[in-house]
Amino acid sequence: MSLVEEAKRIAPMLAANSAEDNQLRRLSDSTWKLLLDGGFLRSLQPARFGGGEVSLVEFVDATIEISRASPSAGWVAGVIGVHPWQLGLFTEKAQQEMWRDDPTTMHSSSYNPTGKAEKVAGGYKLSGRWSFSTGCDHCRGVMLGAISGAREIAGNQVRDFRSFLLMRDQYRIEDNWHVAGLRGTGSKDIVVDETFVPEYRTQSHLDYAMNASLPGQDLNKGPLFRLPWSVVFNMALAASVLGSARGFVEAWIAATGDRKLNSGGRAADDSLIQNRLAEALWYLDATVSRVRADAIELWQMAEAHEVAPMQQRAQMRWNMNRGCDLVGRAVTDLFRAASGRAIFLDHPLQRRFQDVQAALAHAYLVPDPLAKAVGGMILGATKQEMVL
């Protein structure tokens, strides 16, 4: 059974669990087990540790289906699902420390470099606070982003943005996740009171951006581990948005078909409402098709050992972020065209709407910096954007 077929099979269970997930402000143990046992969280994990090591497009398709049933579960499946893939790029020692005793061990993340990293003998000293660590309650490690000094790239000094892998005894979780959307993701704060991270448990995102050779690629030789980090992570987020939006549109259709308007007519017969729905579906279908096509193209390039240049990575990220932006606007238009009762918290569209808006607030889904990078590269700008 493919991941997509499994996602469709468990969709009713995920949907049934979503109310409890939201009440807990994290995924219930039952929902986490569905994602773990179904192979979603381990879909991009190296096969030598029992992971699925599936193609990128299968991961995207499965994340869309899960998010369609439960936006919080889909967001967790996408974000957490990327982490075993990134760890597969690390050294054997780092991978063994995480998976030797239990290969189903997952770790969360918070890449925004809000903490401090200081280079010391043999590694780094890390301290500070990081927010939005999705799924952290069920994880036994965390990948944190921080800046440590600078490196010279093409004659320019560029801040060295790095990922640091910490084990569960090196940080604490602060339960501050009281939010309007994606409540069930449990994306709480991570607090670190100065800890040591050895060199082998960190990697530079400049190396990812410059397609440098990574130690994990000698261990995990499949095409999955030749994909660009920024695009894969971005696709996990975009797939969740698109699945959540699909679920919103389906709920909107169910709530709108027989609705009576103030004029006495049916909403289903109103040409403006018909137009809003048609546009929303067009934006949604077009964006899903574009993301899937880019995922397939990247995979074919990886199979052929072809490196994706920075302009192509920028273009692919622009494609998905601009598409998600348009889908988000269409969802807002549909919500405004819904019954006034949609503002009540118990209305079926309210939670779905808030989940889509919360997902679109992620910094990695903002289209503007990617538009600047794409346009600058095409026009030959004097100073071009580096797409990490």
GROMACS .gro file of C-alpha atoms in nm:
model
  388
    1MET     CA    1   0.000   0.000   0.000
    2SER     CA    2   0.136   0.343  -0.096
    3LEU     CA    3   0.161   0.629   0.152
    4VAL     CA    4  -0.125   0.806  -0.024
    5GLU     CA    5  -0.350   0.500   0.001
    6GLU     CA    6  -0.261   0.467   0.369
    7ALA     CA    7  -0.337   0.836   0.423
    8LYS     CA    8  -0.680   0.793   0.269
    9ARG     CA    9  -0.741   0.484   0.483
   10ILE     CA   10  -0.668   0.657   0.812
   11ALA     CA   11  -0.824   0.991   0.713
   12PRO     CA   12  -1.153   0.924   0.901
   13MET     CA   13  -0.957   0.840   1.217
   14LEU     CA   14  -0.744   1.152   1.186
   15ALA     CA   15  -1.053   1.366   1.136
   16ALA     CA   16  -1.220   1.206   1.437
   17ASN     CA   17  -0.912   1.274   1.653
   18SER     CA   18  -0.873   1.637   1.548
   19ALA     CA   19  -1.099   1.781   1.820
   20GLU     CA   20  -0.899   1.606   2.092
   21ASP     CA   21  -0.571   1.712   1.929
   22ASN     CA   22  -0.685   2.074   1.934
   23GLN     CA   23  -0.801   2.048   2.294
   24LEU     CA   24  -0.467   1.901   2.402
   25ARG     CA   25  -0.281   2.164   2.198
   26ARG     CA   26  -0.065   1.882   2.063
   27LEU     CA   27  -0.129   1.560   1.877
   28SER     CA   28  -0.288   1.291   2.091
   29ASP     CA   29  -0.089   0.973   2.140
   30SER     CA   30  -0.341   0.801   1.913
   31THR     CA   31  -0.283   1.046   1.626
   32TRP     CA   32   0.094   1.029   1.666
   33LYS     CA   33   0.076   0.648   1.652
   34LEU     CA   34  -0.129   0.664   1.331
   35LEU     CA   35   0.137   0.884   1.169
   36LEU     CA   36   0.425   0.672   1.298
   37ASP     CA   37   0.277   0.330   1.225
   38GLY     CA   38   0.152   0.447   0.886
   39GLY     CA   39   0.508   0.529   0.780
   40PHE     CA   40   0.455   0.902   0.733
   41LEU     CA   41   0.700   1.030   0.994
   42ARG     CA   42   0.965   0.787   0.868
   43SER     CA   43   0.887   0.820   0.499
   44LEU     CA   44   1.210   1.011   0.426
   45GLN     CA   45   1.426   0.825   0.678
   46PRO     CA   46   1.720   0.626   0.535
   47ALA     CA   47   1.616   0.274   0.441
   48ARG     CA   48   1.911   0.128   0.629
   49PHE     CA   49   1.736   0.237   0.952
   50GLY     CA   50   1.405   0.094   0.838
   51GLY     CA   51   1.275   0.418   0.688
   52GLY     CA   52   1.064   0.444   0.376
   53GLU     CA   53   1.310   0.651   0.169
   54VAL     CA   54   1.019   0.728  -0.066
   55SER     CA   55   1.022   0.965  -0.360
   56LEU     CA   56   0.967   1.334  -0.297
   57VAL     CA   57   0.637   1.346  -0.486
   58GLU     CA   58   0.496   1.056  -0.281
   59PHE     CA   59   0.586   1.244   0.038
   60VAL     CA   60   0.415   1.558  -0.097
   61ASP     CA   61   0.103   1.368  -0.202
   62ALA     CA   62   0.073   1.192   0.134
   63THR     CA   63   0.120   1.517   0.329
   64ILE     CA   64  -0.157   1.680   0.125
   65GLU     CA   65  -0.394   1.390   0.198
   66ILE     CA   66  -0.324   1.391   0.573
   67SER     CA   67  -0.366   1.769   0.593
   68ARG     CA   68  -0.692   1.741   0.405
   69ALA     CA   69  -0.829   1.524   0.686
   70SER     CA   70  -0.654   1.699   0.977
   71PRO     CA   71  -0.448   2.018   0.925
   72SER     CA   72  -0.255   1.976   1.252
   73ALA     CA   73  -0.170   1.612   1.180
   74GLY     CA   74  -0.064   1.707   0.827
   75TRP     CA   75   0.157   1.990   0.949
   76VAL     CA   76   0.328   1.757   1.197
   77ALA     CA   77   0.366   1.484   0.933
   78GLY     CA   78   0.527   1.729   0.691
   79VAL     CA   79   0.759   1.908   0.933
   80ILE     CA   80   0.864   1.610   1.144
   81GLY     CA   81   0.882   1.395   0.831
   82VAL     CA   82   1.162   1.612   0.687
   83HIS     CA   83   1.386   1.575   0.994
   84PRO     CA   84   1.499   1.212   0.944
   85TRP     CA   85   1.595   1.308   0.590
   86GLN     CA   86   1.810   1.597   0.710
   87LEU     CA   87   1.969   1.378   0.977
   88GLY     CA   88   2.049   1.133   0.698
   89LEU     CA   89   2.289   1.400   0.566
   90PHE     CA   90   2.482   1.407   0.897
   91THR     CA   91   2.767   1.185   1.009
   92GLU     CA   92   2.718   0.819   1.091
   93LYS     CA   93   2.790   0.896   1.457
   94ALA     CA   94   2.504   1.148   1.476
   95GLN     CA   95   2.263   0.911   1.303
   96GLN     CA   96   2.360   0.623   1.532
   97GLU     CA   97   2.316   0.836   1.844
   98MET     CA   98   1.959   0.913   1.742
   99TRP     CA   99   1.851   0.578   1.596
  100ARG     CA  100   2.078   0.299   1.721
  101ASP     CA  101   1.853   0.191   2.008
  102ASP     CA  102   1.521   0.289   1.851
  103PRO     CA  103   1.502   0.387   1.482
  104THR     CA  104   1.148   0.521   1.535
  105THR     CA  105   1.289   0.805   1.749
  106MET     CA  106   1.188   1.142   1.605
  107HIS     CA  107   1.322   1.490   1.667
  108SER     CA  108   1.155   1.830   1.629
  109SER     CA  109   1.307   2.157   1.507
  110SER     CA  110   1.317   2.535   1.525
  111TYR     CA  111   1.540   2.675   1.252
  112ASN     CA  112   1.487   3.048   1.307
  113PRO     CA  113   1.827   3.153   1.452
  114THR     CA  114   1.702   3.324   1.767
  115GLY     CA  115   1.952   3.158   2.003
  116LYS     CA  116   2.329   3.193   2.031
  117ALA     CA  117   2.605   2.964   1.905
  118GLU     CA  118   2.971   3.010   2.001
  119LYS     CA  119   3.252   2.809   1.842
  120VAL     CA  120   3.462   2.624   2.100
  121ALA     CA  121   3.710   2.337   2.091
  122GLY     CA  122   3.543   2.031   1.939
  123GLY     CA  123   3.208   2.195   1.871
  124TYR     CA  124   2.981   2.477   1.982
  125LYS     CA  125   2.820   2.624   2.292
  126LEU     CA  126   2.450   2.680   2.236
  127SER     CA  127   2.205   2.882   2.446
  128GLY     CA  128   1.879   3.073   2.415
  129ARG     CA  129   1.516   3.032   2.320
  130TRP     CA  130   1.362   2.899   2.000
  131SER     CA  131   0.990   2.909   1.914
  132PHE     CA  132   0.747   2.703   1.705
  133SER     CA  133   0.898   2.357   1.760
  134THR     CA  134   0.623   2.148   1.602
  135GLY     CA  135   0.554   1.809   1.758
  136CYS     CA  136   0.820   1.851   2.026
  137ASP     CA  137   0.624   1.667   2.299
  138HIS     CA  138   0.656   1.336   2.113
  139CYS     CA  139   1.023   1.383   2.021
  140ARG     CA  140   1.351   1.295   2.189
  141GLY     CA  141   1.573   1.548   2.022
  142VAL     CA  142   1.560   1.883   1.843
  143MET     CA  143   1.731   2.050   1.548
  144LEU     CA  144   1.797   2.418   1.623
  145GLY     CA  145   1.915   2.694   1.392
  146ALA     CA  146   2.180   2.949   1.494
  147ILE     CA  147   2.441   3.180   1.345
  148SER     CA  148   2.808   3.123   1.418
  149GLY     CA  149   3.047   3.365   1.256
  150ALA     CA  150   3.072   3.411   0.881
  151ARG     CA  151   3.223   3.245   0.575
  152GLU     CA  152   3.340   3.381   0.244
  153ILE     CA  153   3.117   3.284  -0.048
  154ALA     CA  154   3.200   3.417  -0.396
  155GLY     CA  155   3.403   3.700  -0.245
  156ASN     CA  156   3.134   3.802   0.005
  157GLN     CA  157   3.117   3.748   0.379
  158VAL     CA  158   2.803   3.549   0.455
  159ARG     CA  159   2.675   3.465   0.803
  160ASP     CA  160   2.718   3.094   0.875
  161PHE     CA  161   2.367   2.972   0.947
  162ARG     CA  162   2.382   2.620   1.091
  163SER     CA  163   2.159   2.341   1.221
  164PHE     CA  164   2.249   2.194   1.561
  165LEU     CA  165   2.117   1.857   1.681
  166LEU     CA  166   2.047   1.838   2.056
  167MET     CA  167   1.939   1.535   2.258
  168ARG     CA  168   1.642   1.543   2.494
  169ASP     CA  169   1.845   1.608   2.812
  170GLN     CA  170   1.997   1.925   2.663
  171TYR     CA  171   1.684   2.142   2.651
  172ARG     CA  172   1.344   2.197   2.806
  173ILE     CA  173   1.003   2.258   2.650
  174GLU     CA  174   0.803   2.562   2.758
  175ASP     CA  175   0.430   2.513   2.711
  176ASN     CA  176   0.320   2.844   2.563
  177TRP     CA  177   0.121   2.712   2.265
  178HIS     CA  178  -0.207   2.902   2.304
  179VAL     CA  179  -0.299   2.991   1.947
  180ALA     CA  180  -0.587   3.043   1.703
  181GLY     CA  181  -0.478   2.796   1.434
  182LEU     CA  182  -0.292   2.465   1.409
  183ARG     CA  183  -0.356   2.417   1.780
  184GLY     CA  184  -0.294   2.044   1.761
  185THR     CA  185   0.065   2.080   1.639
  186GLY     CA  186   0.201   2.157   1.988
  187SER     CA  187   0.460   2.396   1.842
  188LYS     CA  188   0.601   2.508   2.176
  189ASP     CA  189   0.918   2.693   2.274
  190ILE     CA  190   1.255   2.523   2.323
  191VAL     CA  191   1.481   2.668   2.592
  192VAL     CA  192   1.853   2.586   2.616
  193ASP     CA  193   2.061   2.683   2.920
  194GLU     CA  194   2.404   2.668   2.753
  195THR     CA  195   2.496   2.323   2.631
  196PHE     CA  196   2.775   2.174   2.425
  197VAL     CA  197   2.701   2.043   2.075
  198PRO     CA  198   2.985   1.842   1.918
  199GLU     CA  199   3.102   1.926   1.567
  200TYR     CA  200   2.958   1.607   1.420
  201ARG     CA  201   2.607   1.710   1.528
  202THR     CA  202   2.597   2.031   1.325
  203GLN     CA  203   2.586   2.124   0.956
  204SER     CA  204   2.604   2.456   0.773
  205HIS     CA  205   2.313   2.564   0.556
  206LEU     CA  206   2.571   2.739   0.339
  207ASP     CA  207   2.693   2.390   0.250
  208TYR     CA  208   2.337   2.296   0.163
  209ALA     CA  209   2.303   2.609  -0.051
  210MET     CA  210   2.634   2.555  -0.231
  211ASN     CA  211   2.569   2.183  -0.291
  212ALA     CA  212   2.873   2.081  -0.088
  213SER     CA  213   2.947   1.713  -0.033
  214LEU     CA  214   2.794   1.596   0.296
  215PRO     CA  215   2.903   1.296   0.507
  216GLY     CA  216   2.559   1.134   0.501
  217GLN     CA  217   2.561   1.115   0.123
  218ASP     CA  218   2.840   0.856   0.143
  219LEU     CA  219   2.620   0.649   0.376
  220ASN     CA  220   2.280   0.700   0.217
  221LYS     CA  221   2.336   0.687  -0.156
  222GLY     CA  222   1.980   0.709  -0.291
  223PRO     CA  223   1.852   1.008  -0.492
  224LEU     CA  224   1.657   1.132  -0.189
  225PHE     CA  225   1.981   1.247  -0.025
  226ARG     CA  226   2.089   1.448  -0.328
  227LEU     CA  227   1.791   1.685  -0.306
  228PRO     CA  228   1.831   2.053  -0.201
  229TRP     CA  229   1.742   2.116   0.165
  230SER     CA  230   1.557   2.446   0.116
  231VAL     CA  231   1.322   2.309  -0.149
  232VAL     CA  232   1.239   1.989   0.039
  233PHE     CA  233   1.160   2.173   0.364
  234ASN     CA  234   0.956   2.432   0.174
  235MET     CA  235   0.759   2.159  -0.002
  236ALA     CA  236   0.667   1.995   0.328
  237LEU     CA  237   0.511   2.322   0.444
  238ALA     CA  238   0.343   2.397   0.113
  239ALA     CA  239   0.193   2.048   0.090
  240SER     CA  240   0.039   2.094   0.433
  241VAL     CA  241  -0.111   2.430   0.333
  242LEU     CA  242  -0.254   2.287   0.011
  243GLY     CA  243  -0.406   1.987   0.187
  244SER     CA  244  -0.558   2.208   0.458
  245ALA     CA  245  -0.699   2.439   0.192
  246ARG     CA  246  -0.847   2.142   0.007
  247GLY     CA  247  -1.021   2.032   0.326
  248PHE     CA  248  -1.150   2.388   0.381
  249VAL     CA  249  -1.295   2.407   0.030
  250GLU     CA  250  -1.467   2.072   0.072
  251ALA     CA  251  -1.614   2.185   0.405
  252TRP     CA  252  -1.721   2.514   0.243
  253ILE     CA  253  -1.900   2.330  -0.038
  254ALA     CA  254  -2.083   2.112   0.214
  255ALA     CA  255  -2.190   2.418   0.412
  256THR     CA  256  -2.287   2.630   0.111
  257GLY     CA  257  -2.478   2.408  -0.132
  258ASP     CA  258  -2.819   2.431   0.040
  259ARG     CA  259  -2.765   2.767   0.213
  260LYS     CA  260  -3.037   3.025   0.166
  261LEU     CA  261  -2.941   3.386   0.092
  262ASN     CA  262  -3.111   3.694   0.238
  263SER     CA  263  -3.272   3.746  -0.102
  264GLY     CA  264  -3.450   3.415  -0.061
  265GLY     CA  265  -3.251   3.237  -0.331
  266ARG     CA  266  -2.998   2.958  -0.293
  267ALA     CA  267  -2.627   3.030  -0.257
  268ALA     CA  268  -2.567   2.755  -0.511
  269ASP     CA  269  -2.745   2.965  -0.775
  270ASP     CA  270  -2.553   3.288  -0.707
  271SER     CA  271  -2.309   3.363  -0.992
  272LEU     CA  272  -2.062   3.553  -0.770
  273ILE     CA  273  -2.042   3.265  -0.522
  274GLN     CA  274  -2.003   3.020  -0.811
  275ASN     CA  275  -1.716   3.232  -0.944
  276ARG     CA  276  -1.537   3.242  -0.607
  277LEU     CA  277  -1.550   2.865  -0.582
  278ALA     CA  278  -1.432   2.813  -0.939
  279GLU     CA  279  -1.136   3.046  -0.883
  280ALA     CA  280  -1.044   2.881  -0.553
  281LEU     CA  281  -1.040   2.537  -0.712
  282TRP     CA  282  -0.837   2.664  -1.006
  283TYR     CA  283  -0.569   2.817  -0.783
  284LEU     CA  284  -0.562   2.505  -0.568
  285ASP     CA  285  -0.539   2.257  -0.856
  286ALA     CA  286  -0.283   2.469  -1.042
  287THR     CA  287  -0.057   2.503  -0.738
  288VAL     CA  288  -0.075   2.133  -0.651
  289SER     CA  289   0.011   2.047  -1.013
  290ARG     CA  290   0.306   2.288  -1.014
  291VAL     CA  291   0.444   2.159  -0.684
  292ARG     CA  292   0.409   1.796  -0.798
  293ALA     CA  293   0.579   1.873  -1.130
  294ASP     CA  294   0.870   2.042  -0.952
  295ALA     CA  295   0.902   1.749  -0.709
  296ILE     CA  296   0.915   1.504  -1.000
  297GLU     CA  297   1.170   1.715  -1.187
  298LEU     CA  298   1.395   1.742  -0.881
  299TRP     CA  299   1.377   1.366  -0.830
  300GLN     CA  300   1.470   1.296  -1.191
  301MET     CA  301   1.767   1.531  -1.158
  302ALA     CA  302   1.878   1.358  -0.838
  303GLU     CA  303   1.855   1.019  -1.006
  304ALA     CA  304   2.075   1.153  -1.286
  305HIS     CA  305   2.319   1.305  -1.030
  306GLU     CA  306   2.240   1.652  -1.164
  307VAL     CA  307   2.269   1.943  -0.920
  308ALA     CA  308   1.983   2.194  -0.900
  309PRO     CA  309   2.134   2.542  -0.948
  310MET     CA  310   2.034   2.824  -0.716
  311GLN     CA  311   1.811   2.995  -0.972
  312GLN     CA  312   1.610   2.675  -1.018
  313ARG     CA  313   1.575   2.629  -0.642
  314ALA     CA  314   1.460   2.989  -0.608
  315GLN     CA  315   1.210   2.942  -0.892
  316MET     CA  316   1.065   2.624  -0.738
  317ARG     CA  317   1.026   2.787  -0.399
  318TRP     CA  318   0.867   3.093  -0.561
  319ASN     CA  319   0.626   2.865  -0.749
  320MET     CA  320   0.496   2.701  -0.432
  321ASN     CA  321   0.498   3.011  -0.211
  322ARG     CA  322   0.319   3.230  -0.465
  323GLY     CA  323   0.073   2.948  -0.528
  324CYS     CA  324   0.004   2.906  -0.156
  325ASP     CA  325  -0.041   3.282  -0.125
  326LEU     CA  326  -0.306   3.282  -0.399
  327VAL     CA  327  -0.476   2.978  -0.249
  328GLY     CA  328  -0.482   3.152   0.090
  329ARG     CA  329  -0.649   3.458  -0.062
  330ALA     CA  330  -0.908   3.239  -0.234
  331VAL     CA  331  -0.982   3.065   0.097
  332THR     CA  332  -1.033   3.406   0.259
  333ASP     CA  333  -1.271   3.507  -0.019
  334LEU     CA  334  -1.474   3.191   0.032
  335PHE     CA  335  -1.483   3.245   0.407
  336ARG     CA  336  -1.614   3.599   0.358
  337ALA     CA  337  -1.882   3.459   0.128
  338ALA     CA  338  -1.991   3.207   0.390
  339SER     CA  339  -2.275   3.253   0.634
  340GLY     CA  340  -2.226   3.515   0.904
  341ARG     CA  341  -2.246   3.227   1.148
  342ALA     CA  342  -1.901   3.118   1.028
  343ILE     CA  343  -1.753   3.358   1.286
  344PHE     CA  344  -1.881   3.134   1.567
  345LEU     CA  345  -1.607   2.914   1.709
  346ASP     CA  346  -1.814   2.597   1.672
  347HIS     CA  347  -1.885   2.655   1.301
  348PRO     CA  348  -1.722   2.384   1.082
  349LEU     CA  349  -1.540   2.645   0.871
  350GLN     CA  350  -1.392   2.842   1.161
  351ARG     CA  351  -1.127   2.593   1.267
  352ARG     CA  352  -1.038   2.511   0.907
  353PHE     CA  353  -0.999   2.878   0.819
  354GLN     CA  354  -0.777   2.949   1.119
  355ASP     CA  355  -0.558   2.647   1.039
  356VAL     CA  356  -0.490   2.770   0.684
  357GLN     CA  357  -0.411   3.122   0.804
  358ALA     CA  358  -0.177   2.993   1.075
  359ALA     CA  359   0.014   2.778   0.827
  360LEU     CA  360   0.057   3.066   0.582
  361ALA     CA  361   0.216   3.275   0.860
  362HIS     CA  362   0.529   3.055   0.853
  363ALA     CA  363   0.830   3.265   0.752
  364TYR     CA  364   0.944   3.006   0.497
  365LEU     CA  365   0.618   3.047   0.301
  366VAL     CA  366   0.655   3.422   0.240
  367PRO     CA  367   0.681   3.469  -0.139
  368ASP     CA  368   0.845   3.815  -0.151
  369PRO     CA  369   1.212   3.718  -0.088
  370LEU     CA  370   1.183   3.442  -0.348
  371ALA     CA  371   1.034   3.681  -0.603
  372LYS     CA  372   1.331   3.912  -0.546
  373ALA     CA  373   1.574   3.623  -0.589
  374VAL     CA  374   1.409   3.496  -0.908
  375GLY     CA  375   1.373   3.840  -1.064
  376GLY     CA  376   1.726   3.942  -0.967
  377MET     CA  377   1.880   3.629  -1.113
  378ILE     CA  378   1.687   3.663  -1.439
  379LEU     CA  379   1.778   4.030  -1.475
  380GLY     CA  380   2.141   3.985  -1.369
  381ALA     CA  381   2.119   4.206  -1.060
  382THR     CA  382   2.452   4.331  -0.923
  383LYS     CA  383   2.384   4.174  -0.584
  384GLN     CA  384   2.181   3.857  -0.607
  385GLU     CA  385   1.994   3.688  -0.322
  386MET     CA  386   2.136   3.364  -0.182
  387VAL     CA  387   1.862   3.107  -0.142
  388LEU     CA  388   1.953   2.902   0.164
   0.00000   0.00000   0.00000
